[in-house]
Amino acid sequence: MAFAAFVAAIAYFGAWRYGYASDDVALVVRFLRDGWAGVAPLLDPRTGAVGSGGYEAYYRPAWVIIESTIVSLFGPAPSLSHLINY
């Protein structure tokens, strides 16, 4: 287990410095603009896969909840999101 964590740390060492991917940007902007009401449709299986511009074209409620919570608690800086994913 420790070896796997060490290999992952080497492989993804600099990833925490990068910005959001395009689908992350769409969620963060939506959350900052409309709050939880803006991301609530993404949690519903009937509407969560329907995106505007193709960014939310798949259903992933756990990611929506985690990313929205991170942004609500710590702001829109991507480095913390990357660190948590890491």
mmCIF file with all atom_site columns, C-alpha atoms in Angstrom:
data_model
loop_
_atom_site.group_PDB
_atom_site.id
_atom_site.type_symbol
_atom_site.label_atom_id
_atom_site.label_alt_id
_atom_site.label_comp_id
_atom_site.label_asym_id
_atom_site.label_entity_id
_atom_site.label_seq_id
_atom_site.pdbx_PDB_ins_code
_atom_site.Cartn_x
_atom_site.Cartn_y
_atom_site.Cartn_z
_atom_site.occupancy
_atom_site.B_iso_or_equiv
_atom_site.pdbx_formal_charge
_atom_site.auth_seq_id
_atom_site.auth_comp_id
_atom_site.auth_asym_id
_atom_site.auth_atom_id
_atom_site.pdbx_PDB_model_num
ATOM 1  C CA . MET A 1 1  ? 0.000   0.000  0.000   1.00 0.00 ? 1  MET A CA 1
ATOM 2  C CA . ALA A 1 2  ? 2.751   2.445  0.906   1.00 0.00 ? 2  ALA A CA 1
ATOM 3  C CA . PHE A 1 3  ? 4.629   1.600  -2.288  1.00 0.00 ? 3  PHE A CA 1
ATOM 4  C CA . ALA A 1 4  ? 1.524   2.306  -4.390  1.00 0.00 ? 4  ALA A CA 1
ATOM 5  C CA . ALA A 1 5  ? 1.079   5.656  -2.662  1.00 0.00 ? 5  ALA A CA 1
ATOM 6  C CA . PHE A 1 6  ? 4.745   6.470  -3.280  1.00 0.00 ? 6  PHE A CA 1
ATOM 7  C CA . VAL A 1 7  ? 4.471   5.632  -6.990  1.00 0.00 ? 7  VAL A CA 1
ATOM 8  C CA . ALA A 1 8  ? 1.294   7.735  -7.292  1.00 0.00 ? 8  ALA A CA 1
ATOM 9  C CA . ALA A 1 9  ? 3.023   10.641 -5.541  1.00 0.00 ? 9  ALA A CA 1
ATOM 10 C CA . ILE A 1 10 ? 5.868   10.537 -8.043  1.00 0.00 ? 10 ILE A CA 1
ATOM 11 C CA . ALA A 1 11 ? 3.590   10.147 -11.060 1.00 0.00 ? 11 ALA A CA 1
ATOM 12 C CA . TYR A 1 12 ? 1.217   12.980 -10.158 1.00 0.00 ? 12 TYR A CA 1
ATOM 13 C CA . PHE A 1 13 ? 3.549   15.264 -8.214  1.00 0.00 ? 13 PHE A CA 1
ATOM 14 C CA . GLY A 1 14 ? 2.864   18.457 -10.178 1.00 0.00 ? 14 GLY A CA 1
ATOM 15 C CA . ALA A 1 15 ? -0.823  17.892 -10.935 1.00 0.00 ? 15 ALA A CA 1
ATOM 16 C CA . TRP A 1 16 ? -2.041  19.909 -7.961  1.00 0.00 ? 16 TRP A CA 1
ATOM 17 C CA . ARG A 1 17 ? -0.736  23.106 -9.591  1.00 0.00 ? 17 ARG A CA 1
ATOM 18 C CA . TYR A 1 18 ? -2.893  22.835 -12.722 1.00 0.00 ? 18 TYR A CA 1
ATOM 19 C CA . GLY A 1 19 ? -6.253  24.516 -13.297 1.00 0.00 ? 19 GLY A CA 1
ATOM 20 C CA . TYR A 1 20 ? -9.625  22.877 -13.569 1.00 0.00 ? 20 TYR A CA 1
ATOM 21 C CA . ALA A 1 21 ? -10.551 20.658 -16.510 1.00 0.00 ? 21 ALA A CA 1
ATOM 22 C CA . SER A 1 22 ? -13.375 21.954 -18.705 1.00 0.00 ? 22 SER A CA 1
ATOM 23 C CA . ASP A 1 23 ? -16.122 19.954 -16.982 1.00 0.00 ? 23 ASP A CA 1
ATOM 24 C CA . ASP A 1 24 ? -14.850 21.120 -13.586 1.00 0.00 ? 24 ASP A CA 1
ATOM 25 C CA . VAL A 1 25 ? -14.994 24.739 -14.757 1.00 0.00 ? 25 VAL A CA 1
ATOM 26 C CA . ALA A 1 26 ? -18.631 24.322 -15.782 1.00 0.00 ? 26 ALA A CA 1
ATOM 27 C CA . LEU A 1 27 ? -19.572 22.982 -12.344 1.00 0.00 ? 27 LEU A CA 1
ATOM 28 C CA . VAL A 1 28 ? -17.586 25.593 -10.402 1.00 0.00 ? 28 VAL A CA 1
ATOM 29 C CA . VAL A 1 29 ? -19.011 28.468 -12.437 1.00 0.00 ? 29 VAL A CA 1
ATOM 30 C CA . ARG A 1 30 ? -22.527 27.086 -12.050 1.00 0.00 ? 30 ARG A CA 1
ATOM 31 C CA . PHE A 1 31 ? -22.042 26.707 -8.287  1.00 0.00 ? 31 PHE A CA 1
ATOM 32 C CA . LEU A 1 32 ? -20.559 30.183 -7.840  1.00 0.00 ? 32 LEU A CA 1
ATOM 33 C CA . ARG A 1 33 ? -23.325 31.752 -9.937  1.00 0.00 ? 33 ARG A CA 1
ATOM 34 C CA . ASP A 1 34 ? -26.351 29.859 -8.581  1.00 0.00 ? 34 ASP A CA 1
ATOM 35 C CA . GLY A 1 35 ? -25.218 28.051 -5.429  1.00 0.00 ? 35 GLY A CA 1
ATOM 36 C CA . TRP A 1 36 ? -26.599 24.661 -4.472  1.00 0.00 ? 36 TRP A CA 1
ATOM 37 C CA . ALA A 1 37 ? -29.771 25.343 -6.485  1.00 0.00 ? 37 ALA A CA 1
ATOM 38 C CA . GLY A 1 38 ? -27.628 25.550 -9.609  1.00 0.00 ? 38 GLY A CA 1
ATOM 39 C CA . VAL A 1 39 ? -26.007 22.162 -9.140  1.00 0.00 ? 39 VAL A CA 1
ATOM 40 C CA . ALA A 1 40 ? -29.073 20.348 -7.761  1.00 0.00 ? 40 ALA A CA 1
ATOM 41 C CA . PRO A 1 41 ? -30.280 19.308 -11.250 1.00 0.00 ? 41 PRO A CA 1
ATOM 42 C CA . LEU A 1 42 ? -26.960 17.507 -11.731 1.00 0.00 ? 42 LEU A CA 1
ATOM 43 C CA . LEU A 1 43 ? -27.838 15.231 -8.807  1.00 0.00 ? 43 LEU A CA 1
ATOM 44 C CA . ASP A 1 44 ? -31.054 13.991 -10.403 1.00 0.00 ? 44 ASP A CA 1
ATOM 45 C CA . PRO A 1 45 ? -30.551 10.992 -12.723 1.00 0.00 ? 45 PRO A CA 1
ATOM 46 C CA . ARG A 1 46 ? -33.170 12.393 -15.121 1.00 0.00 ? 46 ARG A CA 1
ATOM 47 C CA . THR A 1 47 ? -31.465 15.766 -15.545 1.00 0.00 ? 47 THR A CA 1
ATOM 48 C CA . GLY A 1 48 ? -27.880 15.155 -14.373 1.00 0.00 ? 48 GLY A CA 1
ATOM 49 C CA . ALA A 1 49 ? -26.750 13.803 -17.726 1.00 0.00 ? 49 ALA A CA 1
ATOM 50 C CA . VAL A 1 50 ? -28.255 16.634 -19.768 1.00 0.00 ? 50 VAL A CA 1
ATOM 51 C CA . GLY A 1 51 ? -25.649 19.293 -20.277 1.00 0.00 ? 51 GLY A CA 1
ATOM 52 C CA . SER A 1 52 ? -25.405 22.675 -21.867 1.00 0.00 ? 52 SER A CA 1
ATOM 53 C CA . GLY A 1 53 ? -22.479 22.611 -24.237 1.00 0.00 ? 53 GLY A CA 1
ATOM 54 C CA . GLY A 1 54 ? -21.700 18.961 -23.494 1.00 0.00 ? 54 GLY A CA 1
ATOM 55 C CA . TYR A 1 55 ? -19.801 19.546 -20.260 1.00 0.00 ? 55 TYR A CA 1
ATOM 56 C CA . GLU A 1 56 ? -22.259 17.815 -17.926 1.00 0.00 ? 56 GLU A CA 1
ATOM 57 C CA . ALA A 1 57 ? -23.014 15.038 -20.389 1.00 0.00 ? 57 ALA A CA 1
ATOM 58 C CA . TYR A 1 58 ? -22.658 12.235 -17.848 1.00 0.00 ? 58 TYR A CA 1
ATOM 59 C CA . TYR A 1 59 ? -24.092 11.494 -14.428 1.00 0.00 ? 59 TYR A CA 1
ATOM 60 C CA . ARG A 1 60 ? -21.692 11.659 -11.468 1.00 0.00 ? 60 ARG A CA 1
ATOM 61 C CA . PRO A 1 61 ? -23.475 12.811 -8.324  1.00 0.00 ? 61 PRO A CA 1
ATOM 62 C CA . ALA A 1 62 ? -20.633 12.009 -5.892  1.00 0.00 ? 62 ALA A CA 1
ATOM 63 C CA . TRP A 1 63 ? -18.284 14.272 -7.833  1.00 0.00 ? 63 TRP A CA 1
ATOM 64 C CA . VAL A 1 64 ? -20.873 17.077 -7.908  1.00 0.00 ? 64 VAL A CA 1
ATOM 65 C CA . ILE A 1 65 ? -21.354 16.885 -4.133  1.00 0.00 ? 65 ILE A CA 1
ATOM 66 C CA . ILE A 1 66 ? -17.637 16.669 -3.336  1.00 0.00 ? 66 ILE A CA 1
ATOM 67 C CA . GLU A 1 67 ? -16.546 19.426 -5.712  1.00 0.00 ? 67 GLU A CA 1
ATOM 68 C CA . SER A 1 68 ? -19.399 21.744 -4.708  1.00 0.00 ? 68 SER A CA 1
ATOM 69 C CA . THR A 1 69 ? -18.611 21.210 -1.033  1.00 0.00 ? 69 THR A CA 1
ATOM 70 C CA . ILE A 1 70 ? -14.925 21.990 -1.600  1.00 0.00 ? 70 ILE A CA 1
ATOM 71 C CA . VAL A 1 71 ? -15.805 25.187 -3.468  1.00 0.00 ? 71 VAL A CA 1
ATOM 72 C CA . SER A 1 72 ? -18.359 26.232 -0.845  1.00 0.00 ? 72 SER A CA 1
ATOM 73 C CA . LEU A 1 73 ? -15.896 25.727 2.008   1.00 0.00 ? 73 LEU A CA 1
ATOM 74 C CA . PHE A 1 74 ? -12.611 26.838 0.481   1.00 0.00 ? 74 PHE A CA 1
ATOM 75 C CA . GLY A 1 75 ? -13.414 28.878 -2.633  1.00 0.00 ? 75 GLY A CA 1
ATOM 76 C CA . PRO A 1 76 ? -12.779 28.196 -6.308  1.00 0.00 ? 76 PRO A CA 1
ATOM 77 C CA . ALA A 1 77 ? -9.007  27.581 -6.197  1.00 0.00 ? 77 ALA A CA 1
ATOM 78 C CA . PRO A 1 78 ? -8.341  24.295 -8.043  1.00 0.00 ? 78 PRO A CA 1
ATOM 79 C CA . SER A 1 79 ? -5.263  23.313 -6.052  1.00 0.00 ? 79 SER A CA 1
ATOM 80 C CA . LEU A 1 80 ? -7.246  21.997 -3.074  1.00 0.00 ? 80 LEU A CA 1
ATOM 81 C CA . SER A 1 81 ? -9.525  19.970 -5.335  1.00 0.00 ? 81 SER A CA 1
ATOM 82 C CA . HIS A 1 82 ? -6.497  18.399 -6.988  1.00 0.00 ? 82 HIS A CA 1
ATOM 83 C CA . LEU A 1 83 ? -4.908  17.690 -3.623  1.00 0.00 ? 83 LEU A CA 1
ATOM 84 C CA . ILE A 1 84 ? -8.063  15.977 -2.357  1.00 0.00 ? 84 ILE A CA 1
ATOM 85 C CA . ASN A 1 85 ? -8.331  13.915 -5.543  1.00 0.00 ? 85 ASN A CA 1
ATOM 86 C CA . TYR A 1 86 ? -4.650  13.076 -5.267  1.00 0.00 ? 86 TYR A CA 1
#
